[in-house]
The first five atom37 places (N, CA, C, CB, O) and aatype in JSON, in Angstrom:
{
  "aatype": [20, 20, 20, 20, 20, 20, 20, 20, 20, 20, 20, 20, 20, 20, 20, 20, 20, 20, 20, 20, 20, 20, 20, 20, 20, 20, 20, 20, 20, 20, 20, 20, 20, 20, 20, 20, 20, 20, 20, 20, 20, 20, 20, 20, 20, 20, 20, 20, 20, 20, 20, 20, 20, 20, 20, 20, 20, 20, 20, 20, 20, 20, 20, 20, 20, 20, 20],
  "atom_mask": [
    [1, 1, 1, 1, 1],
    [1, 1, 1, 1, 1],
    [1, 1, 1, 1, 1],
    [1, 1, 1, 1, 1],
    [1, 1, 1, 1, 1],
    [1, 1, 1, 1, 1],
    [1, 1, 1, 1, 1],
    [1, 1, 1, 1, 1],
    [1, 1, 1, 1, 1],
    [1, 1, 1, 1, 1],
    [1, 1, 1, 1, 1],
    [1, 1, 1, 1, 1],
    [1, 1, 1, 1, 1],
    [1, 1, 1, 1, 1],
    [1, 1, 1, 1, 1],
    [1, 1, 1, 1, 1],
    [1, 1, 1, 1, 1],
    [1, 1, 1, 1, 1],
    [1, 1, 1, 1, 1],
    [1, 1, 1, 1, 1],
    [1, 1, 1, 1, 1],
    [1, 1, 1, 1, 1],
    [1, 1, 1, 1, 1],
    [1, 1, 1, 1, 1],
    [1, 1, 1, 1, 1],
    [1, 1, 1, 1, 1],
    [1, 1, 1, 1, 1],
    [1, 1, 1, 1, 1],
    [1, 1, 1, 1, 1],
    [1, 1, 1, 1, 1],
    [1, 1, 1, 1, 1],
    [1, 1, 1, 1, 1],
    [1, 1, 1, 1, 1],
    [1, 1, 1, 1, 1],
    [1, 1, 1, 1, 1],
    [1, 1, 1, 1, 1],
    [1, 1, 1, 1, 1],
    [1, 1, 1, 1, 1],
    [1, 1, 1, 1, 1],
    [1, 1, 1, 1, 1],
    [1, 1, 1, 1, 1],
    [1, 1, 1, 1, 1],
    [1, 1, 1, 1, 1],
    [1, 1, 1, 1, 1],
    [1, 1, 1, 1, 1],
    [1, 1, 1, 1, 1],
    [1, 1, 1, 1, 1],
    [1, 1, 1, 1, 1],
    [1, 1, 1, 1, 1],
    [1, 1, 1, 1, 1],
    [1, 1, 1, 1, 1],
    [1, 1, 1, 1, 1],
    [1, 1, 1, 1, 1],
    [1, 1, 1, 1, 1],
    [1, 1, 1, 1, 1],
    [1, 1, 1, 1, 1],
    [1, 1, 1, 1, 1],
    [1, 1, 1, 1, 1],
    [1, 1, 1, 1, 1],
    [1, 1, 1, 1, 1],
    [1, 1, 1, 1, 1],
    [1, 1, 1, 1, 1],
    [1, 1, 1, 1, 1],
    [1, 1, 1, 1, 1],
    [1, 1, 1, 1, 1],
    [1, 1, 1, 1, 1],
    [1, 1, 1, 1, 1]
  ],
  "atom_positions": [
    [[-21.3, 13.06, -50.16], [-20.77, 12.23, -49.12], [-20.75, 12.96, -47.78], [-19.39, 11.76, -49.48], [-21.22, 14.09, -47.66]],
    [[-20.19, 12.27, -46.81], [-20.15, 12.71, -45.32], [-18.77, 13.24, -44.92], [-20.52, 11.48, -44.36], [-18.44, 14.22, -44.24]],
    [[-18.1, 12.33, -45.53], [-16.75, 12.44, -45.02], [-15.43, 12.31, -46.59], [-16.62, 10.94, -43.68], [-15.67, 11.67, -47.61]],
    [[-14.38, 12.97, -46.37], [-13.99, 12.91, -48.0], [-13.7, 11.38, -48.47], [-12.5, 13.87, -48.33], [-13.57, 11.12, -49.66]],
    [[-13.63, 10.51, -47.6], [-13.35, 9.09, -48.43], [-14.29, 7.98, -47.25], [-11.16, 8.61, -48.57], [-14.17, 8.29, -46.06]],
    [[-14.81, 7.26, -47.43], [-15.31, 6.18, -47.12], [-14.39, 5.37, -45.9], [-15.48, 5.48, -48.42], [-13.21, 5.1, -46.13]],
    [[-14.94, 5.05, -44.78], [-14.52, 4.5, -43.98], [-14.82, 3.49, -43.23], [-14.35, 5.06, -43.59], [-16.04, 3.45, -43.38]],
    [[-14.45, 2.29, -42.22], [-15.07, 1.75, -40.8], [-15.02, 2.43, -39.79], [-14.56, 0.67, -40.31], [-14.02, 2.95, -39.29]],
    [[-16.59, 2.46, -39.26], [-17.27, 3.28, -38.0], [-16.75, 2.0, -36.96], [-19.37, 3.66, -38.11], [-17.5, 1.1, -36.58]],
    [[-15.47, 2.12, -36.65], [-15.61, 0.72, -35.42], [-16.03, 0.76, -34.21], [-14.44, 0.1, -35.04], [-16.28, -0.31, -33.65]],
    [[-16.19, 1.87, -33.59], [-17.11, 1.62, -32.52], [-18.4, 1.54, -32.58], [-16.99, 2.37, -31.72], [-19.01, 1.36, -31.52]],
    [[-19.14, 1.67, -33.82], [-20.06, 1.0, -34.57], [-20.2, -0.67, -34.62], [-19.79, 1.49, -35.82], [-20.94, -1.43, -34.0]],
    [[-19.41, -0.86, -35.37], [-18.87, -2.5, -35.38], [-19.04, -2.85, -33.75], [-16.91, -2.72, -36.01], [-19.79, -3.63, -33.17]],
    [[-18.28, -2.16, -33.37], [-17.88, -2.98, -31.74], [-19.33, -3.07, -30.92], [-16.57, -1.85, -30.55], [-19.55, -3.89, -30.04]],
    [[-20.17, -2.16, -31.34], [-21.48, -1.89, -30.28], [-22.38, -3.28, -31.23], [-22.43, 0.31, -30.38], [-23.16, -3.74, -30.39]],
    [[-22.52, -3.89, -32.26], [-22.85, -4.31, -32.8], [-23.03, -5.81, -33.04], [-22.53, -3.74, -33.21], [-23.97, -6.52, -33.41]],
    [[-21.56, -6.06, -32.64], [-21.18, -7.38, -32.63], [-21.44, -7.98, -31.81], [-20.19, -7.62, -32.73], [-21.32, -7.57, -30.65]],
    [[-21.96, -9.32, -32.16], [-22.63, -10.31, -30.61], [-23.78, -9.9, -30.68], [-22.06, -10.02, -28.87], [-23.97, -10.12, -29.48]],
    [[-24.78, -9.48, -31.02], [-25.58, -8.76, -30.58], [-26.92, -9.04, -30.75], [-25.3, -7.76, -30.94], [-26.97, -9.48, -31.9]],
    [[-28.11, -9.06, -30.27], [-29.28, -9.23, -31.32], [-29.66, -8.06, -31.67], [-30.5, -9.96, -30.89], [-29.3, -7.02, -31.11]],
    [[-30.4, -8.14, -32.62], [-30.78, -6.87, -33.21], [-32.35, -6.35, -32.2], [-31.07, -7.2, -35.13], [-33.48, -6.83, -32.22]],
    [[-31.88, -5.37, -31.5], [-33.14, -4.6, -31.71], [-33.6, -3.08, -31.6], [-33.84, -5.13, -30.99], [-32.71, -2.27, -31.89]],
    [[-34.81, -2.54, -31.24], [-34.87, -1.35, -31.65], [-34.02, -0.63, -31.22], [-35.83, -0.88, -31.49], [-33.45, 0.29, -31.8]],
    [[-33.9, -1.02, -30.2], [-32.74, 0.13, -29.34], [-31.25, 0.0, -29.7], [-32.72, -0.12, -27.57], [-30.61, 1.02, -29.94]],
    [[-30.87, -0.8, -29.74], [-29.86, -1.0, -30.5], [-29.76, -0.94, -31.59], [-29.49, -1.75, -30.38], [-28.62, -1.3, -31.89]],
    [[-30.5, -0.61, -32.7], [-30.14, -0.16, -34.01], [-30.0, 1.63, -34.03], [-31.39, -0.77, -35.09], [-29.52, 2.38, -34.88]],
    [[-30.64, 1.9, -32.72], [-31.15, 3.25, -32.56], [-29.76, 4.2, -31.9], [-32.61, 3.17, -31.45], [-29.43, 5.38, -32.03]],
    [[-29.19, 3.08, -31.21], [-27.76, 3.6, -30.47], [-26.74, 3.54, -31.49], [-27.22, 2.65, -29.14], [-25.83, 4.35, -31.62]],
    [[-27.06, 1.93, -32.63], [-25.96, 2.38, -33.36], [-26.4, 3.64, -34.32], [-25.37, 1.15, -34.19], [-25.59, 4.55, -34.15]],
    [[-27.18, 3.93, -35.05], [-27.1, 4.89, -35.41], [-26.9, 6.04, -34.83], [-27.73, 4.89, -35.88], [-26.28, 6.8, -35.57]],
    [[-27.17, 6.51, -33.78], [-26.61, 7.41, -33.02], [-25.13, 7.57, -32.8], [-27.14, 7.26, -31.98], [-24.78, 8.74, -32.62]],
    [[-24.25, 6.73, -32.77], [-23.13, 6.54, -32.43], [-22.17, 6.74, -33.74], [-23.12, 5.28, -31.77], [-21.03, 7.19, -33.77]],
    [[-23.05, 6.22, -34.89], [-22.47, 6.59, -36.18], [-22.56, 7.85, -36.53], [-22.97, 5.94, -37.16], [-21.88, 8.29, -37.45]],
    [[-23.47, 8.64, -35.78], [-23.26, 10.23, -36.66], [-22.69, 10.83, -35.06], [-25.24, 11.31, -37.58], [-22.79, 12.04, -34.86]],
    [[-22.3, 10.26, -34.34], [-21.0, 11.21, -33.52], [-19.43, 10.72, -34.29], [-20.91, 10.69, -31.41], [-18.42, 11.42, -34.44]],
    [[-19.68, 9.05, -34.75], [-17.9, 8.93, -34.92], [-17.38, 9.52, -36.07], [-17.31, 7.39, -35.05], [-16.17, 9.43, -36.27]],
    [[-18.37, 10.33, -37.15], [-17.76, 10.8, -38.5], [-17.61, 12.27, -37.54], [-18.92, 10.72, -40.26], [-17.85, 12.79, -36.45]],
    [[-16.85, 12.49, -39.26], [-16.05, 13.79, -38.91], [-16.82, 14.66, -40.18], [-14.03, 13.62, -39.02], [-16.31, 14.35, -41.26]],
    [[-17.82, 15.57, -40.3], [-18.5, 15.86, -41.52], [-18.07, 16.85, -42.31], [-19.68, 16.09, -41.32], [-17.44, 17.8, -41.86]],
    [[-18.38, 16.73, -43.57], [-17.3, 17.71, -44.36], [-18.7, 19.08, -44.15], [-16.68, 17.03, -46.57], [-19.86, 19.04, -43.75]],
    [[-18.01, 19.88, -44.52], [-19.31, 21.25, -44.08], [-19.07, 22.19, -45.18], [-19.06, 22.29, -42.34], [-17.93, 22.48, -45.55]],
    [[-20.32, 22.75, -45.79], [-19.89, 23.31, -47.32], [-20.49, 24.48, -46.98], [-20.48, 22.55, -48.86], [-20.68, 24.78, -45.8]],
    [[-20.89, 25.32, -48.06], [-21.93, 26.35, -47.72], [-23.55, 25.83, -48.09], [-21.52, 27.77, -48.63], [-24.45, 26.47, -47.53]],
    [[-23.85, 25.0, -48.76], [-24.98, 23.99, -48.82], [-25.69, 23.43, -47.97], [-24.72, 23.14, -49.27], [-26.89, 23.27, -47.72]],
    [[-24.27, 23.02, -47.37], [-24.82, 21.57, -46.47], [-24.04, 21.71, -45.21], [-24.42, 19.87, -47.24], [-22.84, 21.44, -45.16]],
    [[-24.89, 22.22, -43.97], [-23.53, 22.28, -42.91], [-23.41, 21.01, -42.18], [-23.63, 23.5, -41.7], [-24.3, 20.21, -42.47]],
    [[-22.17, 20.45, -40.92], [-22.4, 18.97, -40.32], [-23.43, 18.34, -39.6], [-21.58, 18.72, -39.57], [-23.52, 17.13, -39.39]],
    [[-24.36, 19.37, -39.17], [-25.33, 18.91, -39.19], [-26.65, 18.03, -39.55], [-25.26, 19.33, -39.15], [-27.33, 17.31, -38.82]],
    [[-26.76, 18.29, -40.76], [-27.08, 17.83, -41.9], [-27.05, 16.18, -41.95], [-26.21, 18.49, -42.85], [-27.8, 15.22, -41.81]],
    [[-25.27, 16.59, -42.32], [-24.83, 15.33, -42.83], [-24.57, 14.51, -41.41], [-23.45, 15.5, -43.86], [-24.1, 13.42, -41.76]],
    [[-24.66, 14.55, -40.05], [-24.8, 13.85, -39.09], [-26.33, 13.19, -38.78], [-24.3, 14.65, -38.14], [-26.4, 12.11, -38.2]],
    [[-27.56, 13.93, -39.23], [-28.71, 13.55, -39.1], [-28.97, 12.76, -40.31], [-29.57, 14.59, -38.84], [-29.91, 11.98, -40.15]],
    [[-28.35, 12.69, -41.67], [-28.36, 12.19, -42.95], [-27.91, 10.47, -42.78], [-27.28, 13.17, -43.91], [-28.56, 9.47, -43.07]],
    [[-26.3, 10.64, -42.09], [-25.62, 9.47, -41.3], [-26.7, 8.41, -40.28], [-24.44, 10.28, -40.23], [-27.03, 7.24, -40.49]],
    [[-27.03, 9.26, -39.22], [-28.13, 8.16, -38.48], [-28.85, 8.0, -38.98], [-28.75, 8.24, -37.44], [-29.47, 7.15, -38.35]],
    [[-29.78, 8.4, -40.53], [-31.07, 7.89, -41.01], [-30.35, 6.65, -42.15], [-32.19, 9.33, -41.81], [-30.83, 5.53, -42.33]],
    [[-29.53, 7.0, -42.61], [-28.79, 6.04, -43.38], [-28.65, 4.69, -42.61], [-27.39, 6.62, -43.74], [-29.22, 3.68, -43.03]],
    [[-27.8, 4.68, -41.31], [-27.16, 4.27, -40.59], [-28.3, 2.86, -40.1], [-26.66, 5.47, -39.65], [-28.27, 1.64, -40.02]],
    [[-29.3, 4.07, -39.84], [-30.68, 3.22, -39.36], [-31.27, 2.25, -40.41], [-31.93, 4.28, -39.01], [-31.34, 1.04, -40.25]],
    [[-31.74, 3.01, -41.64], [-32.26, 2.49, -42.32], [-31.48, 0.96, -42.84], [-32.53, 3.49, -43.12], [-32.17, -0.01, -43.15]],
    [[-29.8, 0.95, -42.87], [-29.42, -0.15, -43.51], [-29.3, -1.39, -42.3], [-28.04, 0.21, -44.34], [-29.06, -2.57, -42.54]],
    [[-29.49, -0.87, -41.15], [-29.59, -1.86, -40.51], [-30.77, -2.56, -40.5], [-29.26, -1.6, -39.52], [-30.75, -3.79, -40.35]],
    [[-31.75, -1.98, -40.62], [-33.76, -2.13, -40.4], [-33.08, -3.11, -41.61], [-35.5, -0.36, -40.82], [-32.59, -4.14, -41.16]],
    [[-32.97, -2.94, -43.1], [-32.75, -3.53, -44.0], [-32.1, -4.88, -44.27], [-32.35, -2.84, -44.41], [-32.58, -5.8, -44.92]],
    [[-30.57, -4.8, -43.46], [-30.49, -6.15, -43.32], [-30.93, -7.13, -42.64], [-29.76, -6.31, -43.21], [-30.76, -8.24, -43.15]],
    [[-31.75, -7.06, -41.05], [-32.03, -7.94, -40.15], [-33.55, -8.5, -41.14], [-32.18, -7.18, -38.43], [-34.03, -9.63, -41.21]],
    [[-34.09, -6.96, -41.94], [-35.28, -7.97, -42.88], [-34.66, -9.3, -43.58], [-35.97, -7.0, -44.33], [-35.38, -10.05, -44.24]]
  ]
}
């Protein structure tokens, strides 16, 4: 995981809502989603990682639902 429990990214939500979907805007929200977590950091995996892990996630499920 990213963060120790599962959460709402709402300034995610908020950039989102109303909105049409497009590139750039799926591109900001994902961007915006790997600044609002807080990442857990191991010796594995530092927040880095899991912030670039977040916007490909982030991205990908949006590309996914507007299909």
């Amino acid at each position: 995981g990213v963060e120790p429990f599962p959460r709402r990214l709402l300034e995610v939500e908020q950039l989102l809502e109303g909105q049409v979907p497009t590139d750039d805007l799926i591109e900001s929200a994902a961007q915006r989603a790997s600044l609002e977590i807080d990442p857990l950091e191991d010796q594995q995996v530092d927040a880095d990682y899991r912030r670039d892990l977040t916007r490909a996630m982030v991205r990908r499920a949006l590309v996914a639902a507007i299909d």
